[in-house]
Coordinates of N, CA and C in Angstrom, one line a residue:
N732 N 159.3 36.8 93.5 CA 158.9 37.9 94.4 C 159.0 37.5 95.8
T733 N 159.9 38.0 96.6 CA 160.1 37.7 98.0 C 159.5 38.8 98.8
K734 N 158.7 38.5 99.8 CA 158.2 39.5 100.7 C 158.4 39.1 102.2
L735 N 158.4 40.2 103.0 CA 158.4 40.0 104.4 C 157.3 40.9 104.9
D736 N 156.3 40.2 105.5 CA 155.0 40.8 105.8 C 154.4 41.2 104.4
V737 N 154.1 42.5 104.1 CA 153.6 42.9 102.8 C 154.6 43.6 102.0
R738 N 155.8 43.7 102.5 CA 156.8 44.5 101.8 C 157.7 43.7 100.9
K739 N 158.2 44.2 99.8 CA 159.2 43.5 99.0 C 160.5 43.4 99.9
A740 N 161.1 42.2 99.7 CA 162.2 41.9 100.5 C 163.3 41.2 99.7
F741 N 164.5 41.0 100.2 CA 165.5 40.2 99.6 C 165.6 38.8 100.2
K742 N 166.1 37.9 99.4 CA 166.3 36.5 99.9 C 167.6 36.0 99.4
F743 N 168.4 35.5 100.3 CA 169.7 34.9 100.0 C 169.6 33.4 100.4
V744 N 170.2 32.6 99.6 CA 170.3 31.2 100.0 C 171.8 30.9 99.9
L745 N 172.4 30.4 101.0 CA 173.8 30.2 101.1 C 174.1 28.8 101.5
E746 N 175.1 28.2 100.9 CA 175.5 26.8 101.3 C 177.0 26.9 101.8
E747 N 177.3 26.2 102.9 CA 178.6 26.3 103.4 C 179.0 24.9 104.0
E748 N 180.2 24.7 104.0 CA 180.7 23.4 104.6 C 181.7 23.8 105.7
N749 N 181.5 23.1 106.9 CA 182.3 23.3 108.1 C 182.6 22.0 108.8
K750 N 183.8 21.6 108.8 CA 184.2 20.4 109.5 C 183.4 19.2 109.0
D751 N 183.4 19.0 107.7 CA 182.7 17.9 107.0 C 181.2 17.9 107.1
K752 N 180.6 19.0 107.6 CA 179.1 19.1 107.6 C 178.7 20.2 106.7
K753 N 177.6 20.0 106.0 CA 177.1 21.0 105.1 C 175.9 21.7 105.7
Y754 N 175.9 23.0 105.5 CA 174.8 23.8 106.1 C 174.1 24.6 104.9
I755 N 172.8 24.8 105.0 CA 172.1 25.7 104.1 C 171.5 26.8 105.0
T756 N 171.6 28.0 104.5 CA 171.1 29.2 105.2 C 170.2 30.0 104.3
I757 N 169.1 30.4 104.8 CA 168.2 31.3 104.0 C 168.1 32.6 104.9
Q758 N 168.4 33.7 104.2 CA 168.2 35.0 104.9 C 167.1 35.7 104.1
R759 N 166.2 36.3 104.8 CA 165.2 37.2 104.2 C 165.3 38.5 104.9
G760 N 165.2 39.6 104.2 CA 165.3 40.9 104.9 C 164.6 42.0 104.1
V761 N 164.3 43.0 104.8 CA 163.6 44.2 104.3 C 164.1 45.5 105.0
I762 N 164.2 46.6 104.2 CA 164.5 47.9 104.8 C 163.1 48.6 104.9
F763 N 162.8 49.0 106.1 CA 161.5 49.6 106.4 C 161.6 50.7 107.4
D764 N 161.2 51.9 107.1 CA 161.2 53.0 108.1 C 162.6 53.2 108.7
N765 N 163.6 53.2 107.8 CA 165.0 53.3 108.2 C 165.6 52.3 109.1
Q766 N 164.9 51.1 109.1 CA 165.4 50.0 109.9 C 165.6 48.8 109.0
V767 N 166.6 47.9 109.3 CA 166.8 46.7 108.6 C 166.3 45.5 109.4
Y768 N 165.4 44.7 108.8 CA 164.8 43.5 109.5 C 165.3 42.3 108.7
I769 N 166.0 41.4 109.4 CA 166.5 40.2 108.8 C 166.1 39.0 109.6
I770 N 165.6 38.0 108.9 CA 165.4 36.7 109.6 C 166.2 35.6 108.9
E771 N 166.7 34.7 109.7 CA 167.6 33.7 109.1 C 167.2 32.3 109.6
F772 N 167.2 31.4 108.6 CA 167.0 30.0 108.9 C 168.3 29.2 108.5
K773 N 168.9 28.5 109.4 CA 170.1 27.7 109.0 C 169.9 26.3 109.6
A774 N 170.2 25.3 108.7 CA 170.1 23.9 109.1 C 171.2 23.1 108.4
M775 N 171.6 22.0 109.0 CA 172.4 21.0 108.4 C 171.7 20.5 107.2
E776 N 172.4 20.2 106.1 CA 171.8 19.8 104.9 C 170.8 18.6 105.1
E777 N 171.2 17.7 105.9 CA 170.3 16.5 106.1 C 169.0 16.8 106.8
Y778 N 168.9 18.0 107.5 CA 167.7 18.4 108.2 C 166.9 19.5 107.5
Y779 N 167.5 20.1 106.5 CA 167.0 21.3 105.8 C 165.6 21.1 105.3
E780 N 165.3 20.1 104.5 CA 164.0 19.8 103.9 C 163.0 19.5 105.0
Q781 N 163.4 18.9 106.1 CA 162.5 18.5 107.2 C 162.0 19.8 107.9
Y782 N 162.9 20.8 108.1 CA 162.5 21.9 108.9 C 162.1 23.2 108.1
L783 N 162.4 23.1 106.8 CA 162.1 24.3 106.0 C 160.6 24.7 106.0
P784 N 159.6 23.8 106.0 CA 158.2 24.2 106.1 C 157.9 24.9 107.4
I785 N 158.5 24.5 108.5 CA 158.3 25.2 109.8 C 158.9 26.6 109.7
A786 N 160.1 26.7 109.2 CA 160.7 28.0 109.1 C 159.9 29.0 108.2
E787 N 159.4 28.5 107.1 CA 158.6 29.3 106.2 C 157.3 29.7 106.9
E788 N 156.7 28.9 107.6 CA 155.5 29.2 108.4 C 155.7 30.3 109.4
I789 N 156.9 30.3 110.0 CA 157.2 31.3 111.0 C 157.4 32.6 110.3
V790 N 158.2 32.6 109.1 CA 158.4 33.8 108.4 C 157.1 34.4 107.9
E791 N 156.2 33.6 107.4 CA 154.9 34.1 106.9 C 154.1 34.7 108.0
S792 N 154.3 34.3 109.3 CA 153.5 34.9 110.4 C 154.0 36.2 110.9
L793 N 155.2 36.6 110.5 CA 155.8 37.8 111.0 C 155.1 39.1 110.5
K794 N 155.0 40.1 111.3 CA 154.3 41.3 111.0 C 155.3 42.4 111.3
L795 N 155.5 43.3 110.3 CA 156.3 44.5 110.6 C 155.5 45.5 111.4
P796 N 156.2 46.4 112.1 CA 155.5 47.4 112.9 C 154.7 48.4 111.9
E797 N 153.7 49.0 112.4 CA 153.0 50.0 111.6 C 153.8 51.3 111.5
K798 N 153.8 51.9 110.4 CA 154.6 53.1 110.3 C 154.0 54.3 111.0

């Protein structure tokens, strides 16, 4: 169950390779009040685990506008 603020959201985890470097991207998003809200975290594979907790903390702190 993925959420953004208190709403159900989608979560995509993507892996890509570009010029011999691997990247991991997480996108979380929600449709709320006819608006799409997406937040993305992207890191080189070797830094992903190091910065993921910080990115998750930022996502958890986000608040959607009141309707």
